[in-house]
mmCIF file of C-alpha atoms in Angstrom:
data_model
loop_
_atom_site.group_PDB
_atom_site.id
_atom_site.type_symbol
_atom_site.label_atom_id
_atom_site.label_comp_id
_atom_site.label_asym_id
_atom_site.label_seq_id
_atom_site.Cartn_x
_atom_site.Cartn_y
_atom_site.Cartn_z
ATOM 1 C CA ILE A 6 15.074 109.299 36.410
ATOM 2 C CA ARG A 7 16.498 106.657 38.692
ATOM 3 C CA SER A 8 16.148 106.730 42.376
ATOM 4 C CA SER A 9 19.243 106.170 44.462
ATOM 5 C CA SER A 10 18.020 102.687 45.436
ATOM 6 C CA GLN A 11 18.123 101.614 41.762
ATOM 7 C CA ALA A 12 21.510 103.090 40.977
ATOM 8 C CA HIS A 13 24.394 100.743 40.311
ATOM 9 C CA SER A 14 27.731 101.117 41.986
ATOM 10 C CA TRP A 15 29.220 100.350 38.561
ATOM 11 C CA LEU A 16 29.744 103.365 36.289
ATOM 12 C CA PRO A 17 30.136 102.907 32.553
ATOM 13 C CA GLY A 18 33.473 103.814 31.046
ATOM 14 C CA SER A 19 33.967 105.959 27.971
ATOM 15 C CA HIS A 20 34.385 102.865 25.752
ATOM 16 C CA GLU A 21 31.112 101.223 26.772
ATOM 17 C CA ASN A 22 27.539 101.641 25.618
ATOM 18 C CA PRO A 23 25.250 101.818 28.680
ATOM 19 C CA ARG A 24 22.347 100.382 26.634
ATOM 20 C CA TRP A 25 24.145 97.082 26.016
ATOM 21 C CA PRO A 26 23.624 94.189 28.404
ATOM 22 C CA ARG A 27 26.179 94.102 31.174
ATOM 23 C CA SER A 28 27.768 90.877 29.856
ATOM 24 C CA TYR A 29 28.937 92.778 26.755
ATOM 25 C CA ARG A 30 30.499 95.571 28.783
ATOM 26 C CA ARG A 31 34.116 94.526 29.092
ATOM 27 C CA SER A 32 37.148 96.571 28.435
ATOM 28 C CA PRO A 33 38.887 95.586 25.197
ATOM 29 C CA ARG A 34 41.828 94.071 27.122
ATOM 30 C CA GLN A 35 39.721 91.751 29.301
ATOM 31 C CA ARG A 36 39.478 88.150 28.168
ATOM 32 C CA SER A 37 38.444 84.859 29.591
ATOM 33 C CA PRO A 38 41.253 83.236 31.615
ATOM 34 C CA SER A 39 41.806 80.446 29.098
ATOM 35 C CA SER A 40 41.888 82.514 25.909
ATOM 36 C CA GLY A 41 44.971 82.154 23.758
ATOM 37 C CA CYS A 42 46.245 78.970 25.348
ATOM 38 C CA LEU A 43 45.810 75.245 25.123
ATOM 39 C CA ILE A 44 44.441 73.337 28.105
ATOM 40 C CA VAL A 45 46.242 70.058 28.842
ATOM 41 C CA ALA A 46 45.500 68.017 31.979
ATOM 42 C CA GLY A 47 43.557 70.928 33.440
ATOM 43 C CA ARG A 48 46.528 73.325 33.101
ATOM 44 C CA PRO A 49 46.934 76.012 30.460
ATOM 45 C CA VAL A 50 49.871 75.418 28.125
ATOM 46 C CA ARG A 51 51.093 78.683 26.691
ATOM 47 C CA PHE A 52 53.631 79.533 24.026
ATOM 48 C CA PRO A 53 55.572 82.407 25.634
ATOM 49 C CA ARG A 54 57.104 85.293 23.724
ATOM 50 C CA GLN A 55 60.644 84.185 24.539
ATOM 51 C CA LEU A 56 60.068 81.010 22.483
ATOM 52 C CA ARG A 57 58.801 82.873 19.398
ATOM 53 C CA LEU A 58 60.412 84.772 16.576
ATOM 54 C CA LEU A 59 58.589 88.090 16.631
ATOM 55 C CA LYS A 60 60.296 90.623 14.397
ATOM 56 C CA THR A 61 60.842 90.733 10.660
ATOM 57 C CA ASP A 62 64.598 91.040 11.212
ATOM 58 C CA GLU A 63 64.626 87.790 13.194
ATOM 59 C CA TYR A 64 62.878 85.960 10.349
ATOM 60 C CA SER A 65 65.146 87.583 7.767
ATOM 61 C CA SER A 66 68.298 86.520 9.596
ATOM 62 C CA VAL A 67 67.088 82.899 9.707
ATOM 63 C CA PHE A 68 66.262 82.931 5.989
ATOM 64 C CA SER A 69 69.553 84.615 5.065
ATOM 65 C CA PHE A 70 71.547 82.014 7.029
ATOM 66 C CA ARG A 71 70.490 79.624 4.259
ATOM 67 C CA CYS A 72 70.305 76.391 6.201
ATOM 68 C CA ALA A 73 67.092 74.599 5.277
ATOM 69 C CA VAL A 74 65.781 71.049 5.438
ATOM 70 C CA ASN A 75 62.901 69.892 3.279
ATOM 71 C CA GLY A 76 60.215 67.265 3.568
ATOM 72 C CA PRO A 77 57.161 66.423 1.497
ATOM 73 C CA ALA A 78 54.828 68.661 3.534
ATOM 74 C CA LEU A 79 57.172 71.115 5.307
ATOM 75 C CA ARG A 80 60.257 73.215 4.872
ATOM 76 C CA LEU A 81 62.312 74.195 7.929
ATOM 77 C CA HIS A 82 64.937 76.929 8.132
ATOM 78 C CA GLY A 83 67.347 77.048 11.043
ATOM 79 C CA LYS A 84 70.009 79.294 12.517
ATOM 80 C CA PRO A 85 71.950 79.199 15.814
ATOM 81 C CA ASN A 86 70.702 81.918 18.156
ATOM 82 C CA GLY A 87 73.187 81.847 21.049
ATOM 83 C CA LEU A 88 70.416 81.423 23.623
ATOM 84 C CA ALA A 89 69.755 78.561 26.009
ATOM 85 C CA HIS A 90 66.401 77.851 24.352
ATOM 86 C CA GLY A 91 65.057 77.456 20.851
ATOM 87 C CA ARG A 92 62.656 79.885 19.191
ATOM 88 C CA LEU A 93 59.969 79.115 16.639
ATOM 89 C CA GLY A 94 58.655 81.155 13.747
ATOM 90 C CA LEU A 95 55.731 80.167 11.546
ATOM 91 C CA VAL A 96 55.031 81.206 7.966
ATOM 92 C CA ILE A 97 51.443 80.275 7.213
ATOM 93 C CA GLY A 98 49.807 82.757 4.877
ATOM 94 C CA ARG A 99 46.309 83.149 3.558
ATOM 95 C CA LYS A 100 47.442 81.880 0.184
ATOM 96 C CA LEU A 101 48.196 78.503 1.768
ATOM 97 C CA ALA A 102 44.897 78.143 3.669
ATOM 98 C CA LYS A 103 42.058 80.548 3.021
ATOM 99 C CA GLN A 104 40.220 79.888 6.277
ATOM 100 C CA ALA A 105 41.711 81.164 9.534
ATOM 101 C CA VAL A 106 40.490 78.016 11.298
ATOM 102 C CA ARG A 107 42.734 75.874 9.094
ATOM 103 C CA ARG A 108 45.743 78.168 9.523
ATOM 104 C CA ASN A 109 45.291 78.177 13.300
ATOM 105 C CA TYR A 110 45.011 74.383 13.404
ATOM 106 C CA MET A 111 48.262 74.069 11.445
ATOM 107 C CA LYS A 112 49.960 76.453 13.871
ATOM 108 C CA ARG A 113 48.721 74.480 16.892
ATOM 109 C CA VAL A 114 50.052 71.196 15.491
ATOM 110 C CA ILE A 115 53.460 72.729 14.725
ATOM 111 C CA ARG A 116 53.724 74.451 18.130
ATOM 112 C CA ALA A 117 52.856 71.200 19.930
ATOM 113 C CA ALA A 118 55.575 69.348 17.999
ATOM 114 C CA PHE A 119 58.036 72.148 18.822
ATOM 115 C CA ARG A 120 57.196 71.860 22.540
ATOM 116 C CA GLU A 121 57.874 68.116 22.451
ATOM 117 C CA GLN A 122 61.302 68.629 20.830
ATOM 118 C CA GLN A 123 62.273 71.765 22.747
ATOM 119 C CA GLN A 124 65.336 70.246 24.441
ATOM 120 C CA GLN A 125 66.716 69.047 21.109
ATOM 121 C CA LEU A 126 66.223 72.488 19.537
ATOM 122 C CA ALA A 127 67.890 74.535 22.292
ATOM 123 C CA GLY A 128 70.050 77.269 20.806
ATOM 124 C CA LEU A 129 68.325 77.311 17.408
ATOM 125 C CA ASP A 130 65.928 79.681 15.717
ATOM 126 C CA VAL A 131 63.567 77.610 13.570
ATOM 127 C CA VAL A 132 61.138 78.822 10.925
ATOM 128 C CA VAL A 133 58.556 76.284 9.753
ATOM 129 C CA TRP A 134 57.005 76.849 6.357
ATOM 130 C CA PRO A 135 54.326 74.341 5.307
ATOM 131 C CA ARG A 136 54.214 73.576 1.596
ATOM 132 C CA ALA A 137 50.530 72.616 1.596
ATOM 133 C CA CYS A 138 47.547 72.925 3.869
ATOM 134 C CA PHE A 139 46.999 69.949 6.172
ATOM 135 C CA GLY A 140 44.071 68.950 8.355
ATOM 136 C CA ARG A 141 43.307 66.432 11.063
ATOM 137 C CA GLU A 142 43.748 63.496 8.689
ATOM 138 C CA GLN A 143 47.361 64.429 7.866
ATOM 139 C CA ALA A 144 48.316 65.845 11.289
ATOM 140 C CA ALA A 145 49.919 62.606 12.541
ATOM 141 C CA ALA A 146 52.078 62.347 9.415
ATOM 142 C CA VAL A 147 53.075 66.004 9.759
ATOM 143 C CA ARG A 148 54.112 65.441 13.410
ATOM 144 C CA VAL A 149 56.327 62.517 12.375
ATOM 145 C CA GLU A 150 57.828 64.593 9.566
ATOM 146 C CA LEU A 151 58.481 67.501 11.955
ATOM 147 C CA GLN A 152 60.347 65.213 14.375
ATOM 148 C CA ARG A 153 62.479 63.889 11.523
ATOM 149 C CA LEU A 154 63.222 67.376 10.171
ATOM 150 C CA PHE A 155 63.980 68.771 13.642
ATOM 151 C CA GLY A 156 66.628 66.042 13.919
ATOM 152 C CA LYS A 157 68.146 67.123 10.588
ATOM 153 C CA LEU A 158 68.444 70.732 11.799
ATOM 154 C CA ASP A 159 71.554 69.796 13.803
ATOM 155 C CA ARG A 160 73.542 70.379 10.618
ATOM 156 C CA CYS A 161 72.572 74.080 10.883
ATOM 157 C CA ARG A 162 74.305 74.166 14.249
ATOM 158 C CA ALA A 163 77.437 72.632 12.712
ATOM 159 C CA SER A 164 77.466 75.125 9.824
ATOM 160 C CA SER A 165 77.343 78.144 12.125
ATOM 161 C CA SER A 166 80.782 79.264 10.913
ATOM 162 C CA HIS A 167 79.217 80.914 7.840
#
């Protein structure tokens, strides 16, 4: 039995095990401040929801628009979205790269390239579909290819009278 001088002001919640060390006792929604974002020049760089394709219908409409540009390592699909900003969707499945670390690296490289070309892609929904897994050795070539393919997506804007 604890005396009142030993009692904590902190009370365990229903989701916590009081026998665990206190460092493990966080609610499931609490994270470190930098989780889920890239740190550049001491500032977190996030990829907000408004810049992402989120729903299956959004992906389906881009694929059904049937405007695609191909490169040796990537395939890009595009469709005008009527918004002032571009949105990005990624199709990187487990079949392409078995390890989550590799898939996440590919996503980071593609998102960074999208951020750099954001002004050029305003008003377009873009889905990037890598043809093969790439790592750090091929990342520079993939960035160059993405810039070239993003430039070719302007034809999707012109063919919006489908």
